[in-house]
Amino acid sequence: MKKYAGMLVALMFILLAVTGLAQEYYTLPEIREQAAAGWHETYTDKYGRMVQVDIDIDVFGGDQAPVVKADVPEFVEYRYHAGYPYDSVTDVARKGGKRTHPYRTYGEEVNLDKAYGADYGNDLTVREAYDFLAELLEEHGHGYSVDDFILNPPDNFDVVYSKMVATGEVHVPALYNITLWQQMHGLPIIIGAEWGFKNEGTRSYDPRLFFQMRNKNEKEHSLILRPLREVEVLAEDIPLCSVEKVIRSIEGWIEGGYVQHVMLLQFGYVIYSDPTIQNFRKSNSIQEEESFYLVPSWVLVSIFSSNPKEYDKIAIDALNPDDDRFGEYTARSYLIINAQTGKVLDYFDTSKNGGGDGSYKGFISWEDVR
């Protein structure tokens, strides 16, 4: 009887283990539901400093989280300029001006119908700027259109003008300086894995669209297009760990004193480099001949100190619009979190050529966990 009882208990443990394994993985819509409550928590790090996290969690995409193999188009980077607006707010001090940023966001939504530069000589709304961008891409986009990019939220939205120091009046009217993420399958390509390490050990490449525009009439503008091109979908969908597990992994970096201010937590694509290239600095390969891998991942954007004893008050204060360095100085850092295991890439990793290993390592499939 004891023998059968023992077998029954063992069987129950096996069933619990299997059930637990199945419950560790979720679909993208389920992850979106988990993230809906945001992240609202106050932490005290090991040095007694308080870190308050009060953010929405951004989950991009639709119903599936595909893994994609990509490469770089032949033109690598395309530039088209009709004037270069940012030049007009550079080196203005000798004329009594000061480059000033009345408004700037990092990965946050903007009001498309608002003219953010209206008080500074530019009554252009964001929507009007995007309409003009659509025209530019239709003519100069090498087959890419605005549908290939995430318009809202932009990766970076910067309103910048030159202010007369003596009077506070507008010296040079405001321009919009906008950076957009490229998207594939509804997921923004947020960053390269290399950005998650103190030192890079593998190839970095970050597709972006850079767009500047000043006004409706002259349409002074600049366009820089740096995209990736889809080659193959390696998996239509992959299983994802819970949002709670991701947050628990990040908490160790907060409590250890490294993450000192949380700006964003976003789900999208992180780019991993070609695993066949052991050392891109010593090989004859160039990025146009390499493959890149887009893997659904979490990205934490934060103020991060590699020396946790040192509190980076300068970087944190510069996020305040009332600070003189607002818009000019942003020390945002990135932690990359594996969306299947919840593990944070080690910022201090030196396993690849003395830097972090951002090479592609595959994925866990639904078949693996069923």
Short mmCIF file of C-alpha atoms in Angstrom, two decimals:
data_model
loop_
_atom_site.label_atom_id
_atom_site.label_comp_id
_atom_site.label_asym_id
_atom_site.label_seq_id
_atom_site.Cartn_x
_atom_site.Cartn_y
_atom_site.Cartn_z
CA MET A 1 0.00 0.00 0.00
CA LYS A 2 2.85 2.36 0.88
CA LYS A 3 4.43 1.58 -2.47
CA TYR A 4 1.29 2.61 -4.37
CA ALA A 5 0.88 5.69 -2.19
CA GLY A 6 4.45 6.72 -2.97
CA MET A 7 3.86 6.20 -6.69
CA LEU A 8 0.71 8.31 -6.47
CA VAL A 9 2.56 11.15 -4.76
CA ALA A 10 5.33 10.98 -7.36
CA LEU A 11 2.76 11.07 -10.16
CA MET A 12 1.10 14.11 -8.59
CA PHE A 13 4.47 15.92 -8.49
CA ILE A 14 5.04 15.14 -12.16
CA LEU A 15 1.60 16.43 -13.09
CA LEU A 16 2.17 19.59 -11.07
CA ALA A 17 5.55 20.11 -12.74
CA VAL A 18 4.06 19.68 -16.23
CA THR A 19 1.14 21.95 -15.41
CA GLY A 20 3.48 24.54 -13.96
CA LEU A 21 5.64 24.43 -17.07
CA ALA A 22 2.64 25.03 -19.31
CA GLN A 23 1.56 27.97 -17.19
CA GLU A 24 4.94 29.67 -17.47
CA TYR A 25 4.34 30.67 -21.08
CA TYR A 26 1.81 33.04 -22.59
CA THR A 27 0.69 34.47 -25.90
CA LEU A 28 1.25 38.09 -26.83
CA PRO A 29 -2.41 39.05 -26.20
CA GLU A 30 -2.13 37.51 -22.73
CA ILE A 31 1.07 39.48 -22.09
CA ARG A 32 -0.75 42.64 -23.14
CA GLU A 33 -3.47 41.91 -20.56
CA GLN A 34 -0.87 41.34 -17.85
CA ALA A 35 0.85 44.63 -18.70
CA ALA A 36 -2.35 46.68 -18.66
CA ALA A 37 -1.98 47.55 -14.96
CA GLY A 38 1.43 49.15 -15.58
CA TRP A 39 4.28 49.09 -13.10
CA HIS A 40 3.74 51.10 -9.95
CA GLU A 41 6.12 50.28 -7.14
CA THR A 42 8.54 51.99 -4.77
CA TYR A 43 11.90 50.36 -4.08
CA THR A 44 14.76 51.08 -1.71
CA ASP A 45 18.16 50.08 -3.04
CA LYS A 46 21.02 48.65 -0.97
CA TYR A 47 22.36 52.17 -0.41
CA GLY A 48 19.11 53.41 1.10
CA ARG A 49 18.02 55.39 -1.97
CA MET A 50 14.39 55.37 -3.00
CA VAL A 51 13.45 54.51 -6.59
CA GLN A 52 9.84 55.11 -7.50
CA VAL A 53 8.57 53.31 -10.61
CA ASP A 54 5.31 54.72 -11.95
CA ILE A 55 4.96 53.87 -15.63
CA ASP A 56 2.67 52.31 -18.20
CA ILE A 57 4.11 49.22 -19.85
CA ASP A 58 4.23 49.39 -23.65
CA VAL A 59 3.35 46.15 -25.44
CA PHE A 60 3.47 46.57 -29.20
CA GLY A 61 2.35 44.14 -31.90
CA GLY A 62 -0.79 42.13 -32.59
CA ASP A 63 -1.62 38.51 -31.77
CA GLN A 64 1.73 36.91 -32.56
CA ALA A 65 5.39 37.42 -31.74
CA PRO A 66 7.42 36.27 -34.77
CA VAL A 67 11.18 35.76 -34.95
CA VAL A 68 12.62 37.29 -38.14
CA LYS A 69 15.88 37.00 -40.03
CA ALA A 70 16.84 40.25 -41.78
CA ASP A 71 19.64 41.93 -43.65
CA VAL A 72 20.73 45.43 -44.64
CA PRO A 73 19.61 46.87 -48.02
CA GLU A 74 22.28 47.69 -50.54
CA PHE A 75 22.13 51.43 -49.89
CA VAL A 76 22.69 50.94 -46.11
CA GLU A 77 21.80 54.55 -45.32
CA TYR A 78 20.01 57.04 -47.56
CA ARG A 79 20.05 60.81 -46.99
CA TYR A 80 17.87 63.45 -48.56
CA HIS A 81 18.09 67.10 -47.49
CA ALA A 82 16.41 70.35 -48.40
CA GLY A 83 18.33 72.47 -45.98
CA TYR A 84 19.48 70.89 -42.75
CA PRO A 85 17.31 72.48 -40.04
CA TYR A 86 19.41 71.45 -37.06
CA ASP A 87 22.41 73.37 -38.37
CA SER A 88 20.51 76.59 -37.72
CA VAL A 89 20.46 75.97 -33.96
CA THR A 90 24.10 74.87 -33.78
CA ASP A 91 26.89 77.26 -32.77
CA VAL A 92 24.42 80.04 -32.00
CA ALA A 93 26.17 81.27 -28.85
CA ARG A 94 28.41 83.65 -30.79
CA LYS A 95 25.25 85.39 -32.02
CA GLY A 96 23.79 85.66 -28.54
CA GLY A 97 21.57 82.61 -28.86
CA LYS A 98 21.18 79.41 -26.91
CA ARG A 99 19.89 76.08 -28.22
CA THR A 100 16.77 75.34 -26.19
CA HIS A 101 14.39 72.38 -26.00
CA PRO A 102 10.93 73.39 -24.77
CA TYR A 103 9.62 69.86 -25.31
CA ARG A 104 11.25 66.46 -25.71
CA THR A 105 10.07 62.88 -25.29
CA TYR A 106 11.76 59.49 -25.40
CA GLY A 107 9.48 56.69 -26.58
CA GLU A 108 6.29 58.37 -25.37
CA GLU A 109 3.18 59.24 -27.36
CA VAL A 110 2.68 62.77 -28.68
CA ASN A 111 -0.45 64.70 -29.66
CA LEU A 112 -0.50 64.52 -33.45
CA ASP A 113 -2.76 67.56 -33.76
CA LYS A 114 -0.72 69.82 -31.54
CA ALA A 115 1.70 72.47 -32.82
CA TYR A 116 4.41 72.01 -30.19
CA GLY A 117 6.52 74.81 -31.66
CA ALA A 118 3.72 77.39 -31.95
CA ASP A 119 5.17 79.65 -29.23
CA TYR A 120 8.60 79.49 -30.84
CA GLY A 121 7.91 80.45 -34.47
CA ASN A 122 6.65 77.14 -35.88
CA ASP A 123 2.89 76.45 -36.10
CA LEU A 124 3.32 73.06 -37.77
CA THR A 125 1.37 70.20 -36.16
CA VAL A 126 2.94 66.77 -35.83
CA ARG A 127 0.31 65.33 -38.17
CA GLU A 128 1.19 67.89 -40.84
CA ALA A 129 4.84 66.99 -40.47
CA TYR A 130 4.01 63.29 -40.85
CA ASP A 131 1.87 64.01 -43.92
CA PHE A 132 4.86 65.69 -45.52
CA LEU A 133 7.08 62.77 -44.46
CA ALA A 134 4.70 60.41 -46.27
CA GLU A 135 5.17 62.47 -49.44
CA LEU A 136 8.94 62.44 -49.04
CA LEU A 137 9.06 58.67 -48.63
CA GLU A 138 6.79 58.14 -51.60
CA GLU A 139 9.32 60.00 -53.72
CA HIS A 140 12.62 59.20 -52.00
CA GLY A 141 11.95 56.18 -49.78
CA HIS A 142 13.46 53.37 -51.87
CA GLY A 143 10.20 51.44 -51.51
CA TYR A 144 9.74 52.20 -47.82
CA SER A 145 6.68 54.14 -46.63
CA VAL A 146 5.40 55.58 -43.37
CA ASP A 147 3.68 52.23 -42.79
CA ASP A 148 7.13 50.73 -42.23
CA PHE A 149 7.66 52.91 -39.16
CA ILE A 150 6.01 53.49 -35.79
CA LEU A 151 4.76 57.09 -35.92
CA ASN A 152 3.29 57.29 -32.44
CA PRO A 153 5.04 56.91 -30.15
CA PRO A 154 8.19 58.10 -31.89
CA ASP A 155 11.48 56.85 -30.51
CA ASN A 156 12.48 60.46 -29.96
CA PHE A 157 10.50 63.68 -30.43
CA ASP A 158 12.43 66.89 -29.94
CA VAL A 159 11.26 70.48 -30.31
CA VAL A 160 14.33 72.72 -30.48
CA TYR A 161 14.92 76.40 -31.22
CA SER A 162 17.47 79.13 -30.52
CA LYS A 163 16.61 81.60 -27.78
CA MET A 164 18.23 85.01 -27.34
CA VAL A 165 19.94 84.85 -23.98
CA ALA A 166 19.63 88.57 -23.32
CA THR A 167 15.91 88.95 -24.07
CA GLY A 168 14.43 85.44 -24.08
CA GLU A 169 12.99 86.08 -27.54
CA VAL A 170 13.09 83.58 -30.39
CA HIS A 171 16.38 83.83 -32.26
CA VAL A 172 15.85 80.89 -34.68
CA PRO A 173 12.34 79.35 -35.01
CA ALA A 174 11.66 75.88 -33.67
CA LEU A 175 12.07 72.69 -35.65
CA TYR A 176 10.88 69.14 -35.06
CA ASN A 177 13.71 66.64 -34.70
CA ILE A 178 12.10 63.19 -34.83
CA THR A 179 13.47 59.65 -34.73
CA LEU A 180 11.18 56.76 -35.67
CA TRP A 181 11.51 53.03 -35.10
CA GLN A 182 11.18 50.77 -38.10
CA GLN A 183 8.52 48.12 -37.56
CA MET A 184 7.97 44.58 -38.75
CA HIS A 185 4.83 42.58 -38.00
CA GLY A 186 3.60 45.48 -35.88
CA LEU A 187 6.62 45.35 -33.56
CA PRO A 188 9.07 48.25 -33.40
CA ILE A 189 12.73 47.39 -33.84
CA ILE A 190 13.71 49.12 -30.63
CA ILE A 191 17.43 48.60 -30.22
CA GLY A 192 20.38 46.32 -30.90
CA ALA A 193 21.34 43.83 -28.21
CA GLU A 194 24.74 45.51 -28.01
CA TRP A 195 23.15 48.50 -26.31
CA GLY A 196 22.45 46.26 -23.31
CA PHE A 197 26.16 45.84 -22.49
CA LYS A 198 28.80 48.13 -21.07
CA ASN A 199 31.17 47.15 -23.90
CA GLU A 200 30.12 45.77 -27.26
CA GLY A 201 31.51 42.47 -28.45
CA THR A 202 29.39 41.90 -31.53
CA ARG A 203 28.08 43.97 -34.41
CA SER A 204 25.61 46.78 -33.72
CA TYR A 205 23.04 48.00 -36.18
CA ASP A 206 19.97 50.07 -35.35
CA PRO A 207 17.46 50.78 -38.13
CA ARG A 208 15.91 54.21 -37.79
CA LEU A 209 14.26 56.99 -39.71
CA PHE A 210 15.56 60.45 -38.81
CA PHE A 211 13.34 63.34 -39.85
CA GLN A 212 13.63 67.09 -39.28
CA MET A 213 11.19 69.76 -40.39
CA ARG A 214 10.68 73.42 -39.55
CA ASN A 215 7.66 75.00 -41.28
CA LYS A 216 4.78 74.55 -43.70
CA ASN A 217 5.84 77.02 -46.37
CA GLU A 218 9.54 76.54 -47.11
CA LYS A 219 9.35 72.93 -45.85
CA GLU A 220 12.94 72.99 -44.72
CA HIS A 221 13.65 69.37 -43.90
CA SER A 222 16.08 66.49 -43.63
CA LEU A 223 15.49 62.75 -44.09
CA ILE A 224 17.88 59.95 -43.17
CA LEU A 225 16.70 56.40 -43.81
CA ARG A 226 18.55 53.45 -42.26
CA PRO A 227 16.37 50.30 -42.54
CA LEU A 228 16.54 46.53 -42.28
CA ARG A 229 14.99 44.19 -44.83
CA GLU A 230 13.07 41.03 -43.92
CA VAL A 231 14.63 37.85 -45.33
CA GLU A 232 12.74 35.04 -43.57
CA VAL A 233 10.29 34.43 -40.74
CA LEU A 234 11.96 31.81 -38.55
CA ALA A 235 8.95 31.38 -36.26
CA GLU A 236 5.43 32.69 -36.70
CA ASP A 237 4.97 32.95 -32.95
CA ILE A 238 6.94 32.13 -29.79
CA PRO A 239 5.86 31.54 -26.17
CA LEU A 240 6.52 34.35 -23.71
CA CYS A 241 7.14 34.41 -19.97
CA SER A 242 4.95 36.50 -17.67
CA VAL A 243 5.34 40.25 -17.20
CA GLU A 244 5.71 39.58 -13.48
CA LYS A 245 8.78 37.41 -14.14
CA VAL A 246 10.33 40.16 -16.27
CA ILE A 247 9.78 42.76 -13.55
CA ARG A 248 11.18 40.45 -10.86
CA SER A 249 14.38 40.11 -12.91
CA ILE A 250 14.72 43.88 -13.26
CA GLU A 251 14.14 44.45 -9.56
CA GLY A 252 17.54 42.97 -8.70
CA TRP A 253 19.22 45.70 -10.77
CA ILE A 254 17.14 48.36 -9.03
CA GLU A 255 17.78 47.05 -5.54
CA GLY A 256 21.48 46.66 -6.38
CA GLY A 257 21.67 50.41 -7.08
CA TYR A 258 22.35 50.18 -10.82
CA VAL A 259 18.95 51.25 -12.17
CA GLN A 260 18.34 54.59 -10.50
CA HIS A 261 15.39 55.90 -12.50
CA VAL A 262 12.99 53.92 -14.71
CA MET A 263 11.78 55.68 -17.84
CA LEU A 264 10.18 52.97 -19.99
CA LEU A 265 9.53 49.23 -20.22
CA GLN A 266 8.71 48.19 -23.77
CA PHE A 267 8.02 44.97 -25.66
CA GLY A 268 9.24 44.87 -29.25
CA TYR A 269 12.15 43.63 -31.34
CA VAL A 270 15.76 43.54 -30.23
CA ILE A 271 18.38 42.94 -32.93
CA TYR A 272 20.90 40.14 -32.46
CA SER A 273 23.97 39.87 -34.68
CA ASP A 274 25.14 37.12 -37.01
CA PRO A 275 26.32 34.16 -34.86
CA THR A 276 28.61 32.86 -37.62
CA ILE A 277 30.94 35.84 -37.24
CA GLN A 278 33.22 35.32 -34.27
CA ASN A 279 34.93 38.71 -34.39
CA PHE A 280 33.59 41.29 -36.83
CA ARG A 281 36.59 43.57 -36.19
CA LYS A 282 39.03 40.95 -37.49
CA SER A 283 36.87 39.35 -40.16
CA ASN A 284 36.47 40.59 -43.72
CA SER A 285 32.69 40.76 -43.41
CA ILE A 286 30.77 44.00 -43.72
CA GLN A 287 27.31 44.62 -42.35
CA GLU A 288 25.67 44.48 -45.78
CA GLU A 289 26.78 40.85 -46.05
CA GLU A 290 25.69 39.82 -42.55
CA SER A 291 22.40 38.55 -41.19
CA PHE A 292 20.55 40.11 -38.28
CA TYR A 293 17.90 38.48 -36.14
CA LEU A 294 14.85 40.23 -34.74
CA VAL A 295 13.77 38.55 -31.52
CA PRO A 296 10.72 39.65 -29.46
CA SER A 297 12.20 41.03 -26.25
CA TRP A 298 11.70 43.48 -23.42
CA VAL A 299 13.71 46.70 -23.24
CA LEU A 300 14.08 48.72 -20.05
CA VAL A 301 15.05 52.36 -20.62
CA SER A 302 16.53 53.90 -17.50
CA ILE A 303 19.14 56.06 -15.86
CA PHE A 304 21.79 53.46 -15.08
CA SER A 305 25.02 53.75 -13.12
CA SER A 306 27.73 51.14 -13.70
CA ASN A 307 29.07 52.17 -10.30
CA PRO A 308 25.97 51.75 -8.10
CA LYS A 309 27.50 53.65 -5.20
CA GLU A 310 27.42 56.81 -7.30
CA TYR A 311 23.99 58.42 -7.64
CA ASP A 312 23.63 60.00 -11.09
CA LYS A 313 21.63 63.03 -9.98
CA ILE A 314 22.85 65.06 -12.98
CA ALA A 315 21.27 62.66 -15.49
CA ILE A 316 18.05 62.34 -13.51
CA ASP A 317 17.68 66.10 -13.04
CA ALA A 318 18.24 66.64 -16.78
CA LEU A 319 14.93 64.85 -17.44
CA ASN A 320 13.14 67.77 -15.78
CA PRO A 321 11.98 70.39 -18.36
CA ASP A 322 12.91 73.14 -15.88
CA ASP A 323 16.55 72.05 -15.87
CA ASP A 324 18.91 74.07 -18.10
CA ARG A 325 20.28 70.86 -19.62
CA PHE A 326 16.88 69.43 -20.53
CA GLY A 327 16.98 68.02 -24.04
CA GLU A 328 20.72 68.57 -24.37
CA TYR A 329 21.81 65.80 -22.05
CA THR A 330 20.08 62.46 -21.70
CA ALA A 331 22.02 59.53 -20.32
CA ARG A 332 19.39 56.91 -21.07
CA SER A 333 20.63 53.34 -20.88
CA TYR A 334 19.12 50.04 -21.94
CA LEU A 335 18.72 46.69 -20.26
CA ILE A 336 17.64 43.87 -22.57
CA ILE A 337 15.39 41.16 -21.12
CA ASN A 338 14.79 37.79 -22.77
CA ALA A 339 11.00 37.67 -23.24
CA GLN A 340 10.94 33.87 -22.96
CA THR A 341 13.11 33.31 -19.88
CA GLY A 342 12.78 36.71 -18.19
CA LYS A 343 16.57 36.85 -17.83
CA VAL A 344 18.30 40.23 -18.12
CA LEU A 345 21.36 40.30 -20.38
CA ASP A 346 24.33 40.91 -18.11
CA TYR A 347 25.39 44.51 -18.61
CA PHE A 348 28.93 43.61 -17.53
CA ASP A 349 29.31 40.58 -19.80
CA THR A 350 32.76 40.28 -21.42
CA SER A 351 32.34 36.85 -23.00
CA LYS A 352 32.60 37.97 -26.64
CA ASN A 353 35.82 39.70 -27.65
CA GLY A 354 35.93 41.39 -24.26
CA GLY A 355 32.39 42.70 -24.58
CA GLY A 356 28.83 41.51 -24.33
CA ASP A 357 27.62 38.67 -26.51
CA GLY A 358 24.81 40.08 -28.64
CA SER A 359 24.83 37.24 -31.16
CA TYR A 360 21.69 35.30 -32.04
CA LYS A 361 21.13 32.12 -30.00
CA GLY A 362 17.79 30.83 -31.24
CA PHE A 363 14.44 30.64 -29.48
CA ILE A 364 12.07 28.39 -27.54
CA SER A 365 9.18 27.19 -29.71
CA TRP A 366 5.64 26.35 -28.67
CA GLU A 367 6.45 22.72 -29.51
CA ASP A 368 9.28 22.83 -26.97
CA VAL A 369 6.95 23.70 -24.10
CA ARG A 370 3.87 21.64 -24.96
#
